[in-house]
XYZ file of N, CA and C in Angstrom:
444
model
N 30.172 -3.225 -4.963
C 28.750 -3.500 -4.923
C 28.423 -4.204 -3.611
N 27.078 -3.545 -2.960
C 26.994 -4.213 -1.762
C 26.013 -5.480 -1.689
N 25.607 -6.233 -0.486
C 25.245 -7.140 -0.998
C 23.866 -6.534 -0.554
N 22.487 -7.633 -1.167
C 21.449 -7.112 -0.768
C 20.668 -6.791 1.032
N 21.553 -8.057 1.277
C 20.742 -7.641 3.018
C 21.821 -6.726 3.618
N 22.556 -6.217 3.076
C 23.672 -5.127 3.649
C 22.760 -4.140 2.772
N 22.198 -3.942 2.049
C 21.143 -2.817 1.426
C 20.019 -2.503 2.796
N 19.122 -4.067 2.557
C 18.087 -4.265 3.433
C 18.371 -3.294 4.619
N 19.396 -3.835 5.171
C 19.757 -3.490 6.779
C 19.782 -1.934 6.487
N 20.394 -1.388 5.761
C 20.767 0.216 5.345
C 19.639 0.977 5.309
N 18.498 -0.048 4.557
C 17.284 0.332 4.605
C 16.552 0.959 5.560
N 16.287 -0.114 6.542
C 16.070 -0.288 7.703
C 16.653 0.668 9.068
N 17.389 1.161 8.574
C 18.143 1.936 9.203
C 17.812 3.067 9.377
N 17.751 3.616 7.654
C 17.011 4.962 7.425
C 15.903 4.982 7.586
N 14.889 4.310 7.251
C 13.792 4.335 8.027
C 13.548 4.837 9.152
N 14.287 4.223 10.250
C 13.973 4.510 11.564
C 14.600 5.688 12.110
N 15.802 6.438 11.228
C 16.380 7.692 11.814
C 15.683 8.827 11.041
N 15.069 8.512 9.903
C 14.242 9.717 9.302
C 12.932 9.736 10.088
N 12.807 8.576 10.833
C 10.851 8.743 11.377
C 11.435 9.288 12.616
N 12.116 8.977 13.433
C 12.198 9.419 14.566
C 12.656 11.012 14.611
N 13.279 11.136 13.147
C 14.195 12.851 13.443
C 12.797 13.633 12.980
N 12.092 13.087 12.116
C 10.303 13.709 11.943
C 9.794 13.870 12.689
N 9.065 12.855 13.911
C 9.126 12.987 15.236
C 9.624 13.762 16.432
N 10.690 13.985 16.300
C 11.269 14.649 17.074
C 12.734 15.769 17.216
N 13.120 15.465 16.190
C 13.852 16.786 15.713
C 13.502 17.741 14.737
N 12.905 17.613 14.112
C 12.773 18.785 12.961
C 11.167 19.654 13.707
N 11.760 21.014 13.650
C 10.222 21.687 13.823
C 9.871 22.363 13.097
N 9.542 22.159 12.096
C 9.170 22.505 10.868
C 7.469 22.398 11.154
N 6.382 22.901 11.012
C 5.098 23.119 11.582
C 4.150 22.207 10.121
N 4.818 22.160 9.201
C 4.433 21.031 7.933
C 4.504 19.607 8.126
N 5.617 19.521 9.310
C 6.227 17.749 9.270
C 5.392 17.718 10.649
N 4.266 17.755 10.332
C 3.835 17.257 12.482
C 3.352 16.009 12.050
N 2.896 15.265 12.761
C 2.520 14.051 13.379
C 1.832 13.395 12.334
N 1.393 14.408 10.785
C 0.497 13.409 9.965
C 1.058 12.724 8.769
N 3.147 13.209 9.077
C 3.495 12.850 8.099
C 4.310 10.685 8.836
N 3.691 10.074 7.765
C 4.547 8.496 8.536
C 5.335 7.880 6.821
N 6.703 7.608 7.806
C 7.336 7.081 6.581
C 7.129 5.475 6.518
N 6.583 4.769 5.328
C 6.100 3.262 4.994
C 7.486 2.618 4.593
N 8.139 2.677 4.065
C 9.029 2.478 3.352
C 10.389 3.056 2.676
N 11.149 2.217 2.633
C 12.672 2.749 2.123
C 13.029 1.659 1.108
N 13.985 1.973 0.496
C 14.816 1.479 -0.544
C 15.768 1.993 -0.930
N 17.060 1.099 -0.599
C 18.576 1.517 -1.315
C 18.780 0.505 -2.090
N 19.346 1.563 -3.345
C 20.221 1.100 -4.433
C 21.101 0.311 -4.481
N 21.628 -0.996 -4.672
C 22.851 -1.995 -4.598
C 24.112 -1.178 -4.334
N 24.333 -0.350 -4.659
C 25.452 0.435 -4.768
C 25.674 1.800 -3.044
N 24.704 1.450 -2.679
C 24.250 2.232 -1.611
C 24.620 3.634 -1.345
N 24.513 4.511 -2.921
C 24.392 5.795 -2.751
C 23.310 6.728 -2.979
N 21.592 5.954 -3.180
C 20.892 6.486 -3.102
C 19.716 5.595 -2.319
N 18.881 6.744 -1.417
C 17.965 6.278 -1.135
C 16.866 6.394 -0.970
N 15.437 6.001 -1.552
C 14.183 6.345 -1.665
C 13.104 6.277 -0.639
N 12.886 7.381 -0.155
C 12.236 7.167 1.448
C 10.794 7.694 1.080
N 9.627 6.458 1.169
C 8.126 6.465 0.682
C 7.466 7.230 2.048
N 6.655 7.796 2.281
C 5.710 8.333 3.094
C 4.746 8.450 2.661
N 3.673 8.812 3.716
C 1.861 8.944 3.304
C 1.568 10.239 4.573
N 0.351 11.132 3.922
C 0.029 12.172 4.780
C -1.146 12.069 4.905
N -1.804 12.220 5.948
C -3.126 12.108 6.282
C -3.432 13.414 6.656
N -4.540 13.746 5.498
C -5.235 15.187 5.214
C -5.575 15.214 3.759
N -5.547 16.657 2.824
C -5.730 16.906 1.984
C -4.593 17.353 1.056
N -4.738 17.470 -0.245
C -3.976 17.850 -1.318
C -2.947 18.945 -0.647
N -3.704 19.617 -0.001
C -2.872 21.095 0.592
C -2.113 20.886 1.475
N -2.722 20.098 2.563
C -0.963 19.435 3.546
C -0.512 18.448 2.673
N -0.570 17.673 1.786
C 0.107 16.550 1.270
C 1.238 17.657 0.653
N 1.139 18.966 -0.274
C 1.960 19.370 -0.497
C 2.931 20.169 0.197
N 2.511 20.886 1.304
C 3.151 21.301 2.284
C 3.840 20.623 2.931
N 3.407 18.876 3.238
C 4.506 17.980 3.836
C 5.856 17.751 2.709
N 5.596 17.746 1.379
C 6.488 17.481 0.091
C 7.489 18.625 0.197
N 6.638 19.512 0.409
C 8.002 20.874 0.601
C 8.612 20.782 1.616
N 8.006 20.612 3.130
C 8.763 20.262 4.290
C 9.757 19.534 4.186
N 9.462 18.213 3.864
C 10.400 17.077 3.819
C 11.678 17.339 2.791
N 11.821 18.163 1.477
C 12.644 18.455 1.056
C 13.534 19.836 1.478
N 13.101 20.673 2.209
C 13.651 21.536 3.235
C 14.538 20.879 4.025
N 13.724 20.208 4.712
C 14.509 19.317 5.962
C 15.836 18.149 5.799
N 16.100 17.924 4.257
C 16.672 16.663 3.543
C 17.303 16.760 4.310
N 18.704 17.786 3.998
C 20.111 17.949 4.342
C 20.206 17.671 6.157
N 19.260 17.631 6.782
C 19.131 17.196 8.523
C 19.256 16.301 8.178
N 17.812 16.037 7.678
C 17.851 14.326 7.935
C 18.750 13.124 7.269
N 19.663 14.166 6.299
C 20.695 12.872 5.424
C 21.857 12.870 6.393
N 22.098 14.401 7.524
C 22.942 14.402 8.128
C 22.735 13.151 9.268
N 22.147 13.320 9.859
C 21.042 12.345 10.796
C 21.478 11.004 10.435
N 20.842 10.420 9.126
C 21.334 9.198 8.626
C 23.004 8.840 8.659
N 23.526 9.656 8.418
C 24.842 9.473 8.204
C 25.947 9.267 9.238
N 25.352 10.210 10.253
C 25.844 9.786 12.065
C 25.437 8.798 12.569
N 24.142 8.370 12.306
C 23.612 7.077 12.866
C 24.312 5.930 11.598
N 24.265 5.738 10.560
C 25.085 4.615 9.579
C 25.824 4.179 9.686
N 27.477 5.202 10.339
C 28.700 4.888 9.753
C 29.233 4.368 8.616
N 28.569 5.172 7.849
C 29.122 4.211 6.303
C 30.023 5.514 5.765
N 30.581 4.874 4.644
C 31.758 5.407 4.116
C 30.978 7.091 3.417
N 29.977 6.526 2.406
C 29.088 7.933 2.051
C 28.029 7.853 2.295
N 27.584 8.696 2.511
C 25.585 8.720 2.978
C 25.161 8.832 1.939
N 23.832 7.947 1.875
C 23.255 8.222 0.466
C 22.148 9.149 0.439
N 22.239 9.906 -0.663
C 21.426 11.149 -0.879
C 20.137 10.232 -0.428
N 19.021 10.904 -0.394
C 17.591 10.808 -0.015
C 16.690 11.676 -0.960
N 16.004 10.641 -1.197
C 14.963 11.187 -2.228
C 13.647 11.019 -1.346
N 12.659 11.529 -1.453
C 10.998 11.544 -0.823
C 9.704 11.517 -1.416
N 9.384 10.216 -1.793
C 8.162 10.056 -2.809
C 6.896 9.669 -2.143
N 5.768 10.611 -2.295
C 4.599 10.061 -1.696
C 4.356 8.509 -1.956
N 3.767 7.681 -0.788
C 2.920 6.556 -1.254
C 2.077 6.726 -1.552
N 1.983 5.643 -2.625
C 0.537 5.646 -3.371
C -0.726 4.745 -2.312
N 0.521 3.897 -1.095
C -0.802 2.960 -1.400
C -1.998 3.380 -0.240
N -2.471 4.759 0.247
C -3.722 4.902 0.928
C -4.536 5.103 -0.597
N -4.479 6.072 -1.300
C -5.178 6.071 -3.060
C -5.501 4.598 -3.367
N -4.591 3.888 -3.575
C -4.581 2.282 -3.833
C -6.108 1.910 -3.137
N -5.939 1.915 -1.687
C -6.603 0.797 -0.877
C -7.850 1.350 -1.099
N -8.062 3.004 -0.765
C -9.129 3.226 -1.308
C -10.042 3.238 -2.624
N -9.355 3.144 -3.908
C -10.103 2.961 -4.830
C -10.301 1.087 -4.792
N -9.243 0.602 -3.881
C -10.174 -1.204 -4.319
C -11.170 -1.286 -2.800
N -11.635 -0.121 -2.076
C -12.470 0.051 -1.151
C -13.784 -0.065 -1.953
N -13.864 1.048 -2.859
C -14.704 1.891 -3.705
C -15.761 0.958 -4.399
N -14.188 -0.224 -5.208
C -15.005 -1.195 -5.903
C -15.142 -2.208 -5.362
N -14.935 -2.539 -3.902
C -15.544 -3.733 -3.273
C -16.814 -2.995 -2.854
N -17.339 -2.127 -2.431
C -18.747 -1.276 -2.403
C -19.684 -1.558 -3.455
N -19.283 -1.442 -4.680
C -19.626 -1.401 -5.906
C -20.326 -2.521 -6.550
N -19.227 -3.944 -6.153
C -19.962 -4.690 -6.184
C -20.525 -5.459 -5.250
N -20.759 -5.125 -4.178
C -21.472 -5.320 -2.734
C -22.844 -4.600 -3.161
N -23.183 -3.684 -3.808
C -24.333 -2.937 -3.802
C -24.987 -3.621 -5.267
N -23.769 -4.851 -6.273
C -24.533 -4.977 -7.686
C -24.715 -6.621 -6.871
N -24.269 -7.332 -6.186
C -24.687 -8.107 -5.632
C -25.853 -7.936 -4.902
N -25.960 -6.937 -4.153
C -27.748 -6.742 -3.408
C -28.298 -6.836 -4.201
N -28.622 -6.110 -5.691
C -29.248 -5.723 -6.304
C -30.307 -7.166 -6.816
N -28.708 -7.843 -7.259
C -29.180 -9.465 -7.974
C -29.815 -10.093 -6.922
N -29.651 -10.177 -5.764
C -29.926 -10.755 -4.607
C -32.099 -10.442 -4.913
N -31.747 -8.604 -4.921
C -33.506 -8.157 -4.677
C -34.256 -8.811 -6.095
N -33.475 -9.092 -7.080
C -34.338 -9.477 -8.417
C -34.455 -10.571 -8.343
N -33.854 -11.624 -8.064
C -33.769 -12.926 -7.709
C -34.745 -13.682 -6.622
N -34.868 -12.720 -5.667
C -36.072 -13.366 -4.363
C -36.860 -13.839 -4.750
N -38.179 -13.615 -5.486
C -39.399 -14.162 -6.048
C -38.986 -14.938 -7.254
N -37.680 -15.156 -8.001
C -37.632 -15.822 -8.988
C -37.994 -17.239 -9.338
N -38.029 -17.944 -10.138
C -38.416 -19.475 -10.031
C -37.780 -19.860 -11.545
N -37.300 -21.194 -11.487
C -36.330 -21.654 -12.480
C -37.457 -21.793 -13.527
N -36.856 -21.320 -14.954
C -37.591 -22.023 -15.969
C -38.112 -23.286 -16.697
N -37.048 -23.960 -15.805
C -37.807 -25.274 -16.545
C -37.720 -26.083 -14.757
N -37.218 -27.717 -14.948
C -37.568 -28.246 -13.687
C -36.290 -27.605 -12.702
N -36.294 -28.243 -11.326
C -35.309 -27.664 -10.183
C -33.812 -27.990 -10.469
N -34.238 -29.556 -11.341
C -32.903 -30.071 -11.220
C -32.510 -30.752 -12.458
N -32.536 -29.879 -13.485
C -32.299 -30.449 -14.920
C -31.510 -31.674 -15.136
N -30.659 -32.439 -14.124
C -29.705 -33.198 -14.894
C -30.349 -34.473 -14.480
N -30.069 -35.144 -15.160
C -30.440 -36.876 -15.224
C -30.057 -37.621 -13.915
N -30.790 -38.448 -13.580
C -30.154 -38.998 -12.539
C -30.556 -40.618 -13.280
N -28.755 -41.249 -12.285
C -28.799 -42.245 -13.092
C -30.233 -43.788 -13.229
N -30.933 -43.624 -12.074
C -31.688 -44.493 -11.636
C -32.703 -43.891 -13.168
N -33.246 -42.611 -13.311
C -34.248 -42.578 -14.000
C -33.889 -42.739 -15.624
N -32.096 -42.929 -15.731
C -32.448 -43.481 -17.363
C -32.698 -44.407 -17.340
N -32.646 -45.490 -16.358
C -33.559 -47.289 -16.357
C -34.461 -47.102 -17.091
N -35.432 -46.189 -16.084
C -35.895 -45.997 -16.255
C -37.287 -46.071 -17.986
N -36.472 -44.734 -18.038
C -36.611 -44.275 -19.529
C -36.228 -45.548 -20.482
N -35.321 -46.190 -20.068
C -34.926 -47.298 -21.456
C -36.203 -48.472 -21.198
N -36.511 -48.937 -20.155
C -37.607 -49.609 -19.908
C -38.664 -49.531 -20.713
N -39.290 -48.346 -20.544
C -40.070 -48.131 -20.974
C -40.678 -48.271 -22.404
């Protein structure tokens, strides 16, 4: 079992030999320039590894990059494995990121309530409190009151 920043580092590793062989070795006409890898993760055991990406476009290149990138594995695990030196290369798996979907739906609802805040804002302008400005007691005027 390896340790975790001997993972980390492994991580880190693949990362940077799968973006660069995307970049610049594979010509595959699916993997151009809109595919970017965010993230990696290896297993304690360091025979598998989960390499996150995001595609900028639509449903139709997002899947065309999914097929690319699993075409291309066997390069790019080769790739990893010359650049590693480790005893076995760990397979590579390729899972879209979620988090452009993410950022945009908490985009959506910071809009949402940016537009229910105006709203209160426009009903509120002419409003006026129902009873006095400053309902609470102040201490001078219960003397006041007991005086009396």
């Amino acid at each position: 079992m390896a340790d975790n920043a001997r993972a980390k580092r492994l991580a880190d590793l693949i990362r940077e030999v799968v973006a660069q062989k995307l970049l610049r070795g594979i010509k595959d006409p699916r993997l151009g320039s809109n595919v970017t890898i965010t993230d990696t993760r290896v297993t304690g055991d360091l025979r598998e590894a989960t390499v996150f990406y995001t595609v900028y476009g639509d449903d139709e290149e997002r899947a065309a990059a999914a097929a690319g990138l699993e075409s291309a594995k066997g390069v790019l695990r080769s790739a990893v494995g010359a650049a590693a030196g480790v005893k076995f290369t760990p397979t590579l798996t390729f899972v879209a990121d979620a988090l452009p979907d993410t950022a945009k739906t908490i985009e959506d609802l910071l809009d949402k309530a940016r537009m229910s805040d105006e709203q209160v804002r426009e009903v509120s302008a002419g409003a006026t409190y129902a009873g006095d400005a400053d309902p609470y007691r102040k201490p001078g005027e219960d003397e006041d009151d007991a005086t009396e």
